[in-house]
Coordinates of C-alpha atoms in Angstrom, one line a residue:
M1 CA -37.3 105.5 -199.4
T2 CA -38.9 105.0 -196.0
T3 CA -38.1 107.3 -193.2
E4 CA -39.1 106.6 -189.6
F5 CA -40.7 109.2 -187.4
D6 CA -41.9 109.1 -183.8
K7 CA -45.6 108.5 -184.1
N8 CA -46.3 110.5 -180.9
A9 CA -44.4 113.5 -182.3
V10 CA -46.4 113.3 -185.5
L11 CA -49.7 113.2 -183.5
N12 CA -48.6 116.1 -181.4
E13 CA -48.0 118.2 -184.5
L14 CA -51.3 117.1 -186.1
Q15 CA -53.2 118.1 -183.0
K16 CA -52.3 121.7 -183.6
F17 CA -54.5 121.7 -186.7
V18 CA -57.0 118.7 -186.6
Q19 CA -58.6 116.3 -184.1
P20 CA -57.1 112.9 -184.8
A21 CA -59.1 109.8 -183.9
A22 CA -56.5 107.4 -185.4
L23 CA -53.2 107.7 -187.2
M24 CA -52.3 104.6 -189.2
A25 CA -48.7 104.2 -190.1
T26 CA -48.4 100.4 -190.9
P27 CA -50.3 98.1 -193.2
A28 CA -51.9 96.3 -190.3
E29 CA -53.3 99.5 -188.8
A30 CA -54.7 100.6 -192.2
E31 CA -56.2 97.3 -193.0
A32 CA -58.0 97.2 -189.7
D33 CA -60.1 100.2 -190.9
P34 CA -62.5 98.9 -193.6
A35 CA -63.1 102.4 -194.9
V36 CA -59.5 103.0 -196.0
P37 CA -59.4 103.0 -199.8
V38 CA -57.7 100.0 -201.3
Q39 CA -55.1 102.1 -203.2
W40 CA -54.0 103.7 -199.9
L41 CA -53.4 100.2 -198.5
R42 CA -51.1 99.5 -201.4
F43 CA -49.2 102.8 -200.8
I44 CA -48.7 102.0 -197.1
D45 CA -47.7 98.4 -197.7
E46 CA -45.1 99.4 -200.3
Q47 CA -43.8 102.0 -198.1
E48 CA -43.0 99.4 -195.5
H49 CA -40.8 97.7 -198.1
G50 CA -39.0 100.9 -199.1
R51 CA -41.0 101.3 -202.4
R52 CA -43.3 103.8 -203.8
L53 CA -44.2 102.4 -207.3
A54 CA -47.9 102.3 -206.7
L55 CA -48.0 105.9 -205.4
L56 CA -45.9 107.2 -208.3
T57 CA -48.1 105.2 -210.8
E58 CA -51.3 106.7 -209.4
W59 CA -49.9 110.2 -209.7
S60 CA -48.3 109.6 -213.1
D61 CA -51.5 110.4 -214.9
F62 CA -51.0 114.0 -213.8
A63 CA -47.2 114.3 -214.2
A64 CA -47.3 116.2 -217.5
E65 CA -49.6 118.9 -216.1
W66 CA -48.2 118.9 -212.6
P67 CA -44.5 118.1 -212.6
S68 CA -43.8 119.8 -209.2
V69 CA -45.7 117.1 -207.4
Q70 CA -43.7 114.4 -209.1
D71 CA -40.6 116.1 -207.9
F72 CA -42.1 116.3 -204.4
L73 CA -43.0 112.6 -204.4
R74 CA -39.5 111.5 -205.5
T75 CA -37.3 113.9 -203.6
M76 CA -39.1 115.4 -200.6
L77 CA -41.8 113.1 -199.4
K78 CA -40.6 111.4 -196.2
R79 CA -43.6 109.2 -195.1
L80 CA -47.3 108.5 -195.7
Y81 CA -49.9 108.1 -193.0
V82 CA -53.6 107.4 -193.0
L83 CA -55.5 109.9 -190.8
R84 CA -59.0 109.4 -189.4
E85 CA -60.3 112.5 -187.8
Q86 CA -62.9 112.6 -185.1
D87 CA -65.6 113.4 -187.6
D88 CA -64.6 110.2 -189.5
T89 CA -63.0 112.1 -192.4
L90 CA -60.2 110.0 -193.9
S91 CA -57.1 111.5 -195.4
L92 CA -53.8 110.3 -196.7
L93 CA -51.1 112.5 -195.2
Y94 CA -47.9 113.2 -197.1
L95 CA -45.2 114.1 -194.5
Y96 CA -42.2 116.2 -195.4
T97 CA -39.8 118.3 -193.4
V98 CA -38.4 121.8 -193.6
G99 CA -35.1 122.7 -191.9
G100 CA -34.4 119.1 -190.9
N101 CA -37.1 118.6 -188.2
D102 CA -40.0 120.9 -188.8
L103 CA -42.9 118.4 -189.7
N104 CA -45.2 119.5 -192.5
F105 CA -48.1 117.7 -194.2
Y106 CA -50.1 117.7 -197.4
R107 CA -53.5 116.1 -197.0
G108 CA -55.4 114.2 -199.7
R109 CA -58.9 113.1 -198.9
A110 CA -60.6 110.1 -200.4
P111 CA -61.8 110.5 -204.0
I112 CA -65.3 111.8 -204.5
T113 CA -68.0 109.3 -205.4
E114 CA -70.5 111.9 -206.6
V115 CA -70.3 115.6 -207.7
P116 CA -72.0 118.0 -205.3
E117 CA -75.3 119.3 -206.6
R118 CA -74.2 122.9 -206.6
L119 CA -71.2 122.0 -208.9
R120 CA -73.1 119.9 -211.4
P121 CA -74.1 122.8 -213.7
I122 CA -70.4 123.5 -214.4
W123 CA -68.7 120.1 -213.8
D124 CA -68.5 119.2 -217.5
W125 CA -66.5 122.4 -218.2
V126 CA -63.9 121.4 -215.6
P127 CA -60.7 120.1 -217.3
A128 CA -61.0 116.4 -217.7
K129 CA -57.7 115.7 -216.0
F130 CA -58.7 117.8 -213.1
R131 CA -62.0 115.9 -212.8
D132 CA -60.0 112.7 -212.9
F133 CA -57.9 113.8 -210.1
Y134 CA -60.9 114.3 -207.8
T135 CA -62.7 111.0 -208.8
Q136 CA -59.6 108.8 -209.0
L137 CA -57.0 110.0 -206.6
H138 CA -57.9 112.7 -204.0
D139 CA -60.7 115.1 -203.2
G140 CA -58.3 118.0 -202.9
W141 CA -54.6 118.0 -202.0
T142 CA -53.7 120.9 -199.7
F143 CA -51.1 122.0 -197.1
L144 CA -52.8 120.8 -193.9
P145 CA -52.5 123.8 -191.5
A146 CA -54.1 126.3 -194.0
N147 CA -56.1 124.1 -196.4
S148 CA -54.2 126.0 -199.2
M149 CA -51.4 125.7 -201.8
G150 CA -53.2 122.9 -203.6
P151 CA -56.5 121.9 -205.2
L152 CA -59.2 122.5 -202.6
P153 CA -61.7 119.8 -201.6
V154 CA -64.9 120.2 -203.6
E155 CA -66.7 121.3 -200.5
D156 CA -64.5 124.3 -200.4
W157 CA -64.9 125.3 -204.1
A158 CA -66.6 128.7 -204.2
F159 CA -68.1 130.7 -207.0
L160 CA -66.9 134.3 -207.2
S161 CA -70.6 135.2 -206.9
D162 CA -70.6 133.8 -203.3
D163 CA -70.8 136.3 -200.5
K164 CA -67.2 135.6 -199.3
F165 CA -65.8 137.4 -202.3
D166 CA -67.9 140.5 -201.7
I167 CA -68.3 141.5 -205.4
D168 CA -71.2 143.9 -205.7
D169 CA -73.5 144.0 -208.7
D170 CA -72.0 147.1 -210.3
T171 CA -68.5 145.5 -210.2
A172 CA -69.8 142.2 -211.4
R173 CA -71.3 143.8 -214.5
R174 CA -68.0 145.4 -215.4
L175 CA -66.0 142.2 -215.0
P176 CA -64.9 140.3 -218.2
I177 CA -66.1 137.1 -216.6
D178 CA -69.4 135.7 -215.4
I179 CA -68.8 135.4 -211.6
S180 CA -71.7 132.9 -211.3
R181 CA -69.8 130.5 -213.5
T182 CA -66.3 131.2 -212.3
V183 CA -65.3 128.9 -209.4
A184 CA -62.3 129.2 -207.1
V185 CA -60.5 125.9 -206.8
F186 CA -57.1 126.8 -205.3
H187 CA -56.2 129.2 -202.6
N188 CA -52.6 130.5 -202.3
G189 CA -52.8 131.3 -198.6
A190 CA -52.5 135.0 -199.2
G191 CA -56.0 135.8 -200.2
D192 CA -55.7 135.0 -204.0
Y193 CA -57.5 132.3 -205.8
L194 CA -56.9 130.3 -209.0
C195 CA -60.3 129.8 -210.6
L196 CA -61.9 128.0 -213.5
N197 CA -64.0 130.2 -215.9
C198 CA -66.7 127.7 -216.9
V199 CA -68.2 129.2 -220.1
G200 CA -68.0 128.6 -223.8
N201 CA -67.9 125.4 -225.8
G202 CA -64.7 123.9 -224.5
E203 CA -62.9 123.3 -221.2
A204 CA -62.9 126.0 -218.6
T205 CA -60.0 128.4 -218.7
G206 CA -57.8 129.6 -215.8
V207 CA -58.3 132.9 -214.1
I208 CA -56.6 134.4 -211.0
W209 CA -58.7 136.5 -208.7
W210 CA -56.3 138.8 -206.9
H211 CA -57.8 140.0 -203.6
E212 CA -55.9 143.4 -203.9
D213 CA -57.2 143.9 -207.5
P214 CA -60.6 142.3 -207.5
E215 CA -61.8 144.2 -210.5
N216 CA -59.1 142.8 -212.8
P217 CA -59.2 139.0 -212.8
E218 CA -56.2 137.7 -214.8
P219 CA -56.5 135.1 -217.5
V220 CA -53.8 132.5 -217.0
D221 CA -52.8 129.0 -218.0
F222 CA -54.6 126.9 -215.4
W223 CA -52.2 124.0 -215.0
G224 CA -49.2 126.2 -215.4
V225 CA -50.1 128.4 -212.5
L226 CA -51.2 125.5 -210.3
D227 CA -47.9 123.8 -210.8
A228 CA -45.9 127.0 -210.3
W229 CA -47.6 128.0 -207.1
V230 CA -47.1 124.5 -205.6
G231 CA -43.5 124.3 -206.7
I232 CA -42.7 127.7 -205.2
F233 CA -44.3 126.8 -202.0
L234 CA -42.3 123.6 -201.7
E235 CA -38.9 125.2 -202.5
E236 CA -37.8 125.1 -198.8
A237 CA -38.7 121.5 -198.3
D238 CA -35.9 119.2 -197.4
R239 CA -34.7 116.9 -200.2
H240 CA -33.4 113.4 -199.8
G241 CA -32.3 112.8 -203.4
A242 CA -34.0 111.3 -206.5

């Protein structure tokens, strides 16, 4: 399904949150920018013909772990745009509406080409499918105004030992996790973080760091919480049918 929106109205909404240099809505506009990933060109081209097979195929690798996004893509997504910001950051914007005409966006940046140095010591513990998401599809996928309610860009991953969490040494010693190897990868917009506890011999395990109860991080199913939080956030999005 392809839905038309006034491009100026979309730009006006975006300017509340970012500094757009270009907003590409058609295949010709996207193809004119050599930095746009090839897979995004396919998404935009198919969109012009009322199809989303390439988009759904790219996301299908994560459907089992993250079904709420499949539901979003099939029943809530209205239109895709390629955004270039004034700092040359490229993003694929997923536009949806709430209440009929309230424009909202999820932003997916281009896949990473290398792992940041500070994350290399724990990268092998990150669940394989989560690593694949960052290297094959998007460097994060978040609600645009708040950079939350989705996997954060790797530049925004933060260890619980970082100053922003303000965990003192005495508290850290009492915690059941090593805060220097527990990395926050998802922010729920209300001060709480879904984290990966990167220790042991297998994949990292999920932990929620609650800002109102920082001394009691909660072990959780990582994908289950990620999917549930996104699904709850999107409950008010307008649907257009399967």
